[in-house]
Every structure is written in C-alpha cells, then in structure tokens.
Tab-separated table of C-alpha atoms and ligand atoms in Angstrom:
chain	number	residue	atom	x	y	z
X	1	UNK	CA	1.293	19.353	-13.264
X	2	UNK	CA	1.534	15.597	-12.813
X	3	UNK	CA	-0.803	13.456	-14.871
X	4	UNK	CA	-3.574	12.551	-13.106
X	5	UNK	CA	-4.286	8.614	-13.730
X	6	UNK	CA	-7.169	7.818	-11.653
X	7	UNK	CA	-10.144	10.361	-11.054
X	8	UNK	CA	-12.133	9.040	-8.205
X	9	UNK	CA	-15.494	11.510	-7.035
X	10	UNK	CA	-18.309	11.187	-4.932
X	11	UNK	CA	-18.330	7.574	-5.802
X	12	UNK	CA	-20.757	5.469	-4.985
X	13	UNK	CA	-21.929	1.857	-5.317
X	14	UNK	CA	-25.091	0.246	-3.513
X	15	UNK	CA	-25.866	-3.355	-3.438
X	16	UNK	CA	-29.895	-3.376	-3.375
X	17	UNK	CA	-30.276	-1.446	-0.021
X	18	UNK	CA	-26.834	-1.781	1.255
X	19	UNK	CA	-24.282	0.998	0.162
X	20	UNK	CA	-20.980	-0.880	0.627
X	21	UNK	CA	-18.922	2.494	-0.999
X	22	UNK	CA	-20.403	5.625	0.087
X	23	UNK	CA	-19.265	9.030	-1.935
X	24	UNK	CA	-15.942	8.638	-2.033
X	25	UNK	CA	-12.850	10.533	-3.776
X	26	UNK	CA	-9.149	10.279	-4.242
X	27	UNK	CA	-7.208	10.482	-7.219
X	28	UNK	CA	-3.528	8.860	-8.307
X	29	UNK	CA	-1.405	10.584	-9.892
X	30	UNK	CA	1.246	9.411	-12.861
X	31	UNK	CA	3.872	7.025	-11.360
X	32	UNK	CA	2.920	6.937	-7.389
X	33	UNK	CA	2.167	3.535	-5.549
X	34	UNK	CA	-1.265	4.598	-4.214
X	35	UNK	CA	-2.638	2.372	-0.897
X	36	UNK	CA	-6.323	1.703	-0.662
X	37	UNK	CA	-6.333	0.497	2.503
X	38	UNK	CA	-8.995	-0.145	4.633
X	39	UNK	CA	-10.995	-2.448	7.579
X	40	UNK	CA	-12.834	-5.776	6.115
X	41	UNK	CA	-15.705	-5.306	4.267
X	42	UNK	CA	-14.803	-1.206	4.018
X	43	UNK	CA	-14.951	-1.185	0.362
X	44	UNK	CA	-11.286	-1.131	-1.856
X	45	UNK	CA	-12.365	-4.406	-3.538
X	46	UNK	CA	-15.798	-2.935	-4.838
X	47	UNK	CA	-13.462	0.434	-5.533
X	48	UNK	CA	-11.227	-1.690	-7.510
X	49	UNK	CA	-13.499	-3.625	-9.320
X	50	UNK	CA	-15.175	-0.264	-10.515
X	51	UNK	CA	-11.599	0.892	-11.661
X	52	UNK	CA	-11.170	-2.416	-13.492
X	53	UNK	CA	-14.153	-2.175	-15.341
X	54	UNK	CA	-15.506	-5.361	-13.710
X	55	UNK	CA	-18.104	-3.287	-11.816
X	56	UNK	CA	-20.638	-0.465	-12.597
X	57	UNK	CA	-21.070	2.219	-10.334
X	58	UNK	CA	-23.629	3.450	-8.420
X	59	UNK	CA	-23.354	7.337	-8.578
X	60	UNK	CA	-20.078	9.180	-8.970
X	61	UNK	CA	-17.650	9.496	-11.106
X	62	UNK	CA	-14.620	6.853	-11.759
X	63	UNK	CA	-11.793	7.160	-14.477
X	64	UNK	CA	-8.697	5.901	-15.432
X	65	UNK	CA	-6.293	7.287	-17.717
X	66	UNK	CA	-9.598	9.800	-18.797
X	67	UNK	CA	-11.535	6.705	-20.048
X	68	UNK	CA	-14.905	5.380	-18.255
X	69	UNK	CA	-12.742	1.972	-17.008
X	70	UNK	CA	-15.825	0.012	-18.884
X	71	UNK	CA	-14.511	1.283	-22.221
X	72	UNK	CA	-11.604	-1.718	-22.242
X	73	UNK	CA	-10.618	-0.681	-25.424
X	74	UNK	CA	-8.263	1.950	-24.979
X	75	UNK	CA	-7.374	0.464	-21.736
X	76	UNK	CA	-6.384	-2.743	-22.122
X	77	UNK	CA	-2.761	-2.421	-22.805
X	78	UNK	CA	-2.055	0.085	-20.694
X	79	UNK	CA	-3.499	-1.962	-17.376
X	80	UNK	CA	-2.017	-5.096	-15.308
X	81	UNK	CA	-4.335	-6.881	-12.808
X	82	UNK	CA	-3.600	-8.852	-10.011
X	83	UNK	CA	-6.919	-10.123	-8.486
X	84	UNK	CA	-7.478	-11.701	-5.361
X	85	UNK	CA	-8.799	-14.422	-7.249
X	86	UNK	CA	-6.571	-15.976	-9.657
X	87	UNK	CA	-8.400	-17.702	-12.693
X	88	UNK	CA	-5.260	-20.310	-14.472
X	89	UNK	CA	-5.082	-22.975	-15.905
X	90	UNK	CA	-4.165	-26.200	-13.993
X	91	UNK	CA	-2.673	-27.763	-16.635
X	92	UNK	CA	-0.306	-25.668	-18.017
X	93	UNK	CA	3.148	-25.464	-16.628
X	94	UNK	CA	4.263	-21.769	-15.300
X	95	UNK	CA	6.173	-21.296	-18.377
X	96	UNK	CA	3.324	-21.985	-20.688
X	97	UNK	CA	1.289	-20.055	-18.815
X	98	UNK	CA	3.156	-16.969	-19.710
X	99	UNK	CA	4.157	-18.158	-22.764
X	100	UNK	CA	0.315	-17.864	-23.554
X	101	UNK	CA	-0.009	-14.719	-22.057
X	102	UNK	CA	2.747	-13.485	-24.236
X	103	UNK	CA	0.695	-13.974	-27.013
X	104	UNK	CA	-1.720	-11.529	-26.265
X	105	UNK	CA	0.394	-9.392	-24.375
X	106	UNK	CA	2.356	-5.997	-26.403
X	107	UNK	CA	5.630	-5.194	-25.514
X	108	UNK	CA	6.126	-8.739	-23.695
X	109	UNK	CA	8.753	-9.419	-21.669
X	110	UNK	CA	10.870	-13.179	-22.346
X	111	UNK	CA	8.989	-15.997	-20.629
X	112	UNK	CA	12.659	-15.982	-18.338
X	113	UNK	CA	12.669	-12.924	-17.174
X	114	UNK	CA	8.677	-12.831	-16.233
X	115	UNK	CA	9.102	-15.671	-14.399
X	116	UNK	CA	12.874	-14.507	-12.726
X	117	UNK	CA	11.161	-11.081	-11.745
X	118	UNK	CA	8.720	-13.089	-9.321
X	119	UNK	CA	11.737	-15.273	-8.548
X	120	UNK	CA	9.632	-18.976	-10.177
X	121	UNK	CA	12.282	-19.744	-12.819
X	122	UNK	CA	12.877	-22.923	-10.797
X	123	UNK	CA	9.397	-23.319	-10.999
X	124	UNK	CA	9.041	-22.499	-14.781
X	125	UNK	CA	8.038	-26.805	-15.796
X	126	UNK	CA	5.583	-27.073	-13.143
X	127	UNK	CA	2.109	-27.702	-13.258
X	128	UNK	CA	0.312	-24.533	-12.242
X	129	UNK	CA	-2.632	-27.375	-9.676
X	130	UNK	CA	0.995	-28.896	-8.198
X	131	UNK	CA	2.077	-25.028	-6.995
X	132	UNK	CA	1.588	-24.067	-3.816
X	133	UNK	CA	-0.561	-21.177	-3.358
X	134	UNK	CA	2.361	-18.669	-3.085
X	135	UNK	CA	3.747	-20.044	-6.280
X	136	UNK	CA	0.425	-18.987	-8.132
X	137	UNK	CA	0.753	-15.460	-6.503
X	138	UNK	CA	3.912	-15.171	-7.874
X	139	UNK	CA	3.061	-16.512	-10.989
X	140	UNK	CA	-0.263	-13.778	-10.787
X	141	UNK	CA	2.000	-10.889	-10.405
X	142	UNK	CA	4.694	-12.452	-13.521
X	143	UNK	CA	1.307	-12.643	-15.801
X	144	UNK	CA	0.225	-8.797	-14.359
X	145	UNK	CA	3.596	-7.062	-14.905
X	146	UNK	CA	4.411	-9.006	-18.210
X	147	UNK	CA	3.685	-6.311	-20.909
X	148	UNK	CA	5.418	-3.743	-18.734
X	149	UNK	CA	2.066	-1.703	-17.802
X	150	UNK	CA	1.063	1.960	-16.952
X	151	UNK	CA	-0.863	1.258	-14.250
X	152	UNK	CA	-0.845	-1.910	-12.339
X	153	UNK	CA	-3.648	-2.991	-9.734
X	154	UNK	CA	-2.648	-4.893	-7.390
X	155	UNK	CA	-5.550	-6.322	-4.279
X	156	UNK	CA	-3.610	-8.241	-1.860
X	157	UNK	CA	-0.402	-8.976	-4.191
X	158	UNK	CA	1.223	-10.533	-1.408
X	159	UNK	CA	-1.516	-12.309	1.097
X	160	UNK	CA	0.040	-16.447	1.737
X	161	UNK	CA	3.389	-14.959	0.350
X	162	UNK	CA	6.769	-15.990	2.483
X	163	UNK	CA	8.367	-13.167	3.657
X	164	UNK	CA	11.157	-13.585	1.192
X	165	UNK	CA	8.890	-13.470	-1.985
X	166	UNK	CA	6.738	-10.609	-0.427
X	167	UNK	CA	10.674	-8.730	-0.274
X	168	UNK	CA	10.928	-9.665	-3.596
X	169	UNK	CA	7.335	-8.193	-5.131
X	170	UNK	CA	8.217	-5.461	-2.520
X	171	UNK	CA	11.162	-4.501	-4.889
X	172	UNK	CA	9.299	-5.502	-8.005
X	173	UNK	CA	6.703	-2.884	-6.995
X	174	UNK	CA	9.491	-0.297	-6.567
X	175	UNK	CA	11.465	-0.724	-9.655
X	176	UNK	CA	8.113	-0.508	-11.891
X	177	UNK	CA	6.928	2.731	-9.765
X	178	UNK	CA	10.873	4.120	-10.256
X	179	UNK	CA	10.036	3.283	-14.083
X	180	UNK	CA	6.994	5.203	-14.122
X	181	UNK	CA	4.307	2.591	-13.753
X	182	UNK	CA	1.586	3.729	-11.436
X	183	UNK	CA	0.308	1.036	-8.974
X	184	UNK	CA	-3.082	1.313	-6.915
X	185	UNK	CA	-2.388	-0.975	-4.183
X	186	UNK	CA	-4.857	-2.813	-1.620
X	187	UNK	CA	-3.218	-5.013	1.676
X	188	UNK	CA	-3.997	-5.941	5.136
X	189	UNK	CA	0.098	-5.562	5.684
X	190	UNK	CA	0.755	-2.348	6.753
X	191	UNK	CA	4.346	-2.091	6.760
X	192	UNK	CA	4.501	-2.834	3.376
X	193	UNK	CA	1.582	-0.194	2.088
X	194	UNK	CA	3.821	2.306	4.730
X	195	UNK	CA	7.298	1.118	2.701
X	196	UNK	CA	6.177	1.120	-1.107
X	197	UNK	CA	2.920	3.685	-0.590
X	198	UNK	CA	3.653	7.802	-1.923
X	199	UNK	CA	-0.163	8.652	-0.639
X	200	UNK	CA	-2.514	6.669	1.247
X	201	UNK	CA	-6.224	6.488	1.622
X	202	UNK	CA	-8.106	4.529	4.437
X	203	UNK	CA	-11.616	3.192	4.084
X	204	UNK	CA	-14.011	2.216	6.922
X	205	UNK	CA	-17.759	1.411	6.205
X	206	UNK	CA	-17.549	2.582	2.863
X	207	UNK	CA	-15.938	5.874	3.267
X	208	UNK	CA	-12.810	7.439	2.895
X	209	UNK	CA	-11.752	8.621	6.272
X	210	UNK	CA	-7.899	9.302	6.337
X	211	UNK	CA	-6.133	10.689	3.237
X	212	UNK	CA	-3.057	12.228	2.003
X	213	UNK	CA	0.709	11.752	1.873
X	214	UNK	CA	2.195	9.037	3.486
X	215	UNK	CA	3.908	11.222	5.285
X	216	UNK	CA	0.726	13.853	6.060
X	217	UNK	CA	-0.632	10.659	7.660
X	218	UNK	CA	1.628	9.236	9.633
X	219	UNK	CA	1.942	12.933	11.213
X	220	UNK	CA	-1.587	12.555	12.297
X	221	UNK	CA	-0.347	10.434	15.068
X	222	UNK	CA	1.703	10.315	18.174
X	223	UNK	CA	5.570	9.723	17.324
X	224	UNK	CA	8.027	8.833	20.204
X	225	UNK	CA	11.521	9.426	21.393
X	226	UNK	CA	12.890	7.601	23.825
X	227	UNK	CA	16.345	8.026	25.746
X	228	UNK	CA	18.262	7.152	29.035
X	229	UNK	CA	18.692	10.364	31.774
X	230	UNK	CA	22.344	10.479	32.094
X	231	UNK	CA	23.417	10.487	35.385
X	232	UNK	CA	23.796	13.932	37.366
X	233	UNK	CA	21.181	15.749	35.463
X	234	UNK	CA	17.068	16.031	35.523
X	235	UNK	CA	14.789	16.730	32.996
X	236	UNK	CA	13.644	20.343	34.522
X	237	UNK	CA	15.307	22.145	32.015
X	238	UNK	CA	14.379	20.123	28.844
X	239	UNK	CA	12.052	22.054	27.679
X	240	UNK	CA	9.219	19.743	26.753
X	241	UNK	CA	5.832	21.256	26.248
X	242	UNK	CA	2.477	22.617	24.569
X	243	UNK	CA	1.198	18.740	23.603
X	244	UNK	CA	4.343	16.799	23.878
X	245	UNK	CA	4.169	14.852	27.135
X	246	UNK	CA	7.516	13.539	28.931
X	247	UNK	CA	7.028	10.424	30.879
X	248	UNK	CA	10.528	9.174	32.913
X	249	UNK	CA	10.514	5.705	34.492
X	250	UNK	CA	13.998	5.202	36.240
X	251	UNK	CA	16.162	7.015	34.028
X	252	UNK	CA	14.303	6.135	30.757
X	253	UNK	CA	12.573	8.907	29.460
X	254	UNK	CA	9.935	8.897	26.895
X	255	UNK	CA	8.003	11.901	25.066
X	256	UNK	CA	5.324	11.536	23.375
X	257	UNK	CA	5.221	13.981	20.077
X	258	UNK	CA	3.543	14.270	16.877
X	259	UNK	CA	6.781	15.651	16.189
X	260	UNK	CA	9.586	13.297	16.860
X	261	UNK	CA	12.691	14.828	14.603
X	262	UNK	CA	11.775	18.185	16.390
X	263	UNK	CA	11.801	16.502	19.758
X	264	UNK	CA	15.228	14.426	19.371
X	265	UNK	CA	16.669	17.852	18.549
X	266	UNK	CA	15.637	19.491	21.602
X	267	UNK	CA	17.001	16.556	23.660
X	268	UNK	CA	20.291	16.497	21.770
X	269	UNK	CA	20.573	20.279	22.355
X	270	UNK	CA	19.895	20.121	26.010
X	271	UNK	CA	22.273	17.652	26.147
X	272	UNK	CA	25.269	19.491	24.198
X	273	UNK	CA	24.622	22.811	26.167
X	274	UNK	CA	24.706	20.142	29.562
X	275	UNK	CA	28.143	18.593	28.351
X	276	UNK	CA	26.264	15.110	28.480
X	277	UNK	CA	25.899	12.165	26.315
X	278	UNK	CA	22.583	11.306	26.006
X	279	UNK	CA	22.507	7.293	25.343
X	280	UNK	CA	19.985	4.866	24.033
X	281	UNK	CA	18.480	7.641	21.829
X	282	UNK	CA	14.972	5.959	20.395
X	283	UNK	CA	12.925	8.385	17.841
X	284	UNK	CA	10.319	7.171	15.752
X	285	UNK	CA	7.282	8.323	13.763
X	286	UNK	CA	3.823	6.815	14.258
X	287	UNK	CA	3.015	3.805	12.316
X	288	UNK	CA	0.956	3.455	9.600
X	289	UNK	CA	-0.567	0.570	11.871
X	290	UNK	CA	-1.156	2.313	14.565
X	291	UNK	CA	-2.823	4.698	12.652
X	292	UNK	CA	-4.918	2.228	11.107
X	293	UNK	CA	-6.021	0.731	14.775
X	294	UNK	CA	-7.226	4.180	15.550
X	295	UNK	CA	-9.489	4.623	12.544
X	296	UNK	CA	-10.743	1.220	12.905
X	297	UNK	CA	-11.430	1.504	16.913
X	298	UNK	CA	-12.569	5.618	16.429
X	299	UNK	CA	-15.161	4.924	13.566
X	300	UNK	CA	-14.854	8.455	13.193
X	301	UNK	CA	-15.826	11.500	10.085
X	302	UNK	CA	-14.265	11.969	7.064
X	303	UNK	CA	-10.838	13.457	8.195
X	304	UNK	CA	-8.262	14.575	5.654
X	305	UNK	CA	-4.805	14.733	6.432
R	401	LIG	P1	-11.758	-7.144	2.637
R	401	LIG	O1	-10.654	-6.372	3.268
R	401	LIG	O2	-12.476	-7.992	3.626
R	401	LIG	O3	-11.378	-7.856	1.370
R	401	LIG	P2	-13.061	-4.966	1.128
R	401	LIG	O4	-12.749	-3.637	1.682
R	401	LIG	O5	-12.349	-5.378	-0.102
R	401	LIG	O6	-12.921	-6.065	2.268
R	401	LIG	P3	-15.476	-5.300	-0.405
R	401	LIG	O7	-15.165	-6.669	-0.911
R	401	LIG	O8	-15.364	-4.177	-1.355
R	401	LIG	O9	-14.627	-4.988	0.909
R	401	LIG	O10	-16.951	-5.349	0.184
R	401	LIG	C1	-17.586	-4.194	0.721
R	401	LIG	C2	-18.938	-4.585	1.275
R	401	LIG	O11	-19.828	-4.882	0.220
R	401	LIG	C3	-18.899	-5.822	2.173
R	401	LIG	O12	-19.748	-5.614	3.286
R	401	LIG	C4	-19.441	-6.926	1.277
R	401	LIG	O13	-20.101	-7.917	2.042
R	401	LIG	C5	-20.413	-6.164	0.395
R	401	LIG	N1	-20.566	-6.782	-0.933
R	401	LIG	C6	-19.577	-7.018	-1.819
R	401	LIG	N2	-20.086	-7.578	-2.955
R	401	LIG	C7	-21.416	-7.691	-2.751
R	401	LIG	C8	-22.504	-8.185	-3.542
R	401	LIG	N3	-22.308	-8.663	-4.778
R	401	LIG	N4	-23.737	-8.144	-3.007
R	401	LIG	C9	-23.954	-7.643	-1.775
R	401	LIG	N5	-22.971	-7.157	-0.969
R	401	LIG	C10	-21.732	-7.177	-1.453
C-alpha cells in the first residue's frame, strides 16, 4: 500500500465563533501532487497552516509523515514551504540568499543550480528589494525545493508569475513529484492544479465538497464532442441516448456526455458503418474549471467523487 503522507480527519479549526474549516478529511499519499483547491476565504490556507505546524487545530486530527506537524523536529528536513507570504531579506542578493539557506539546509543543492531550476541565474547578483515580485516567487520556490524535500507545500506557487516562469515551476513541480517528492498544492489557476494535480479536493465555506482522482472529478461533469454532419446523412440513426443530449445547429452537431471517449466512438462507428468521413471531430472532458464554477455557484453537500 502506498505511504500515506498526510492524514487529514474531521478537522476542524474555529476562530472565536467563526469556524473557517469545518470537519474536514483527505489524505496524500507518497509522491502525488495533491490540489487543495477551493473558493476565497474556503479554508486551504488555515488547512495548510495546520499542516505546517504554524497553526493549532481546533478538533480533528492532522498529520504529516505520522508526526503531529507541531513536533518540527522530525519534520524539518523532510518539508519545503512556499508561503504566500515571503519573509527575505532585502539586502541580500539572490545568490546569498540561498547561499544562506544552504547553510542550514541537508542535502543542498549548488547555489547554480537552485537558482537555474527557477530559471534566476541571471538574476543570481541582485538585490532581493530591486526584484520584481515574480523574481521573489521564483526565488521562494529555489529556497523551498533547495534540500531536495519529501513533501513540498506549495500556496499559490505561481500567483504574479509570467506565463513562462509558471511553465517552468509547472515542470519543476513534475520532475520533483516523478522523483518522489509529494507536493500539497493550493491555486486559483485551474489548469495548472488540472495539469500537475493526481487527486483533487475542493473547499467551499470550510468544507470539503468535491474529492477524488483528478480524473473521478472531472467525470462528475458534462464532457462534449463536437463534429460537422457530413452531407447526405442525418443523425436518426446515431444512436445517442439515456443522458447524453445531441444538439445540431446547421450541420454542427454537439452531444453533451459525461462520457466523451465513449461518445466519439459511437460517432466514429456510425460513421464507418455509413461510409462517411466525419470532419471537425471536437471531444473533450469537462474542465476542472468548470467544475469548480459549479461548486462555487451550487453551494451544495459534501459530495465525493
Ligand atoms: P483565499 O483563496 O482567499 O486565500 P483561503 O481558502 O486560503 O482563501 P483562509 O485564509 O484559510 O482561506 O481563510 C478561511 C476563513 O478564515 C476566511 O473567512 C478568513 O477571513 C478567516 N480567517 C483566517 N484567519 C483568521 C483569523 N486569524 N481570525 C479570524 N478569521 C480568520
């Protein structure tokens, strides 16, 4: 069985009388990219800050690698942070910055490489108050993955990040995952949590109310496959049913499916038995967006995927 890294139940954590997380649960296993994901004010920073040891909970229980996260001891080297506050040092240039990280960092990597990784080498002699604020993202994320961690945190890694640099943490994220790190991941972008994210959980007033594979979740919506009629035939014997609905404006036909791959087959095979070429062939899965707009406008229960 995979090693389960974090161990998040019935969790809970109430500022005076407001209860900003509300018994949740999830749990990340060894070497996944895990997205906490969630509307404003729904909770993943408070979750996060609990995991980090920054934060006591409520009620619940929270755990990483076994370990109450407050007991930094055995933690420590094992854990890289990248919060959404950054606390450096003006002064320093970006390569003394990590060359003083090194210091108390085991297992560090060069000061060149850190710094290539997040792509700031040309950056490495200036002053961390003359970078711009993407620069000290980067340089965030070079400090976080510098002793190679087991588990990385990472709360908006990439917010005021050009979408070049966010490519590049994109891969950086991928390559330490395909190395085993395991990376809890919180962002407002949703086409990156859908590209690097394994399993997914969405928060909304405190609760967790989608979970599961990436995949599990995006299945939860409506897919589509879209495709021009070829001329001479009509749809009557396509064979579309049960929920799928087929919608043809002109000769552009579009079904709606939570089932897209299954869909796109049908067509195709209607099409071979026909002798037509069916052109313009569209298929594509829900988005992890959209299924983000629907928790956020449906403010619905607990649903698990
Ligand atoms: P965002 O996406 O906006 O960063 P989030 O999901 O990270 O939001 P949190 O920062 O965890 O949300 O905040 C959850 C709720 O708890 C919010 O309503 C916030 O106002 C409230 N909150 C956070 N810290 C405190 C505090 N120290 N005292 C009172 N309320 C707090």
């Amino acid at each position: 069985m995979t090693e389960t890294v974090i161990e998040v139940a019935g969790l809970q954590k109430r500022y005076g009388d407001f209860t900003a997380v509300d018994g949740i649960s999830f749990e990340v296993r060894k070497g996944e990219v895990f997205a906490l994901l969630g509307t404003n004010g729904a909770g993943k920073t408070t979750t996060i800050e609990i995991l980090e040891g920054y934060l006591k909970p409520s009620g619940g229980i929270a755990k990483v690698f076994g370990h109450d996260p407050a007991d930094r001891g055995p933690l420590r080297s094992r854990i890289g942070l990248v919060l959404q506050e950054s606390g450096l040092f003006g002064d320093l240039t970006a390569a003394e910055t990590v060359t003083a990280w090194r210091r108390f960092t085991t297992n560090a990597r060069s000061v060149d490489e850190a710094l290539e990784l997040v792509g700031l080498s040309d950056q490495a002699r200036t002053r961390v108050k003359q970078m711009s604020g993407g620069e000290r993202r980067k340089l965030d994320i070079a400090l976080a993955t510098l002793g190679r961690p087991k588990l990385l945190f990472l709360d908006e890694p990439t917010t005021g990040l050009d979408p070049e640099a966010r490519r590049r943490i994109r891969d950086l994220v991928t390559d330490l995952s395909d190395h085993g790190t395991t990376v809890l991941l919180t962002t407002h972008y949703l086409e990156e949590a859908q590209e690097l994210a394994s399993r997914v959980a969405i928060m909304d007033k405190g609760r967790v109310v989608v979970h599961g594979t990436m995949a599990e979740v995006l299945g939860r919506g409506t897919g589509r496959v879209a495709f021009e009629l070829p001329e001479g035939v009509t749809t009557e014997d396509l064979e579309i049913g049960g929920p799928d609905v087929l919608t043809v404006t002109g000769r552009r036909c579009l079904i709606a499916t939570a089932e897209p791959e299954t869909a796109a087959h049908t067509v195709l095979g209607w099409a071979a038995r026909r002798g037509v070429r069916v052109t313009g062939l569209d298929v594509r899965q829900a988005t992890l967006e959209e299924i983000f707009l629907d928790v956020a406008e449906t403010r619905g229960q607990e649903v698990r995927a």
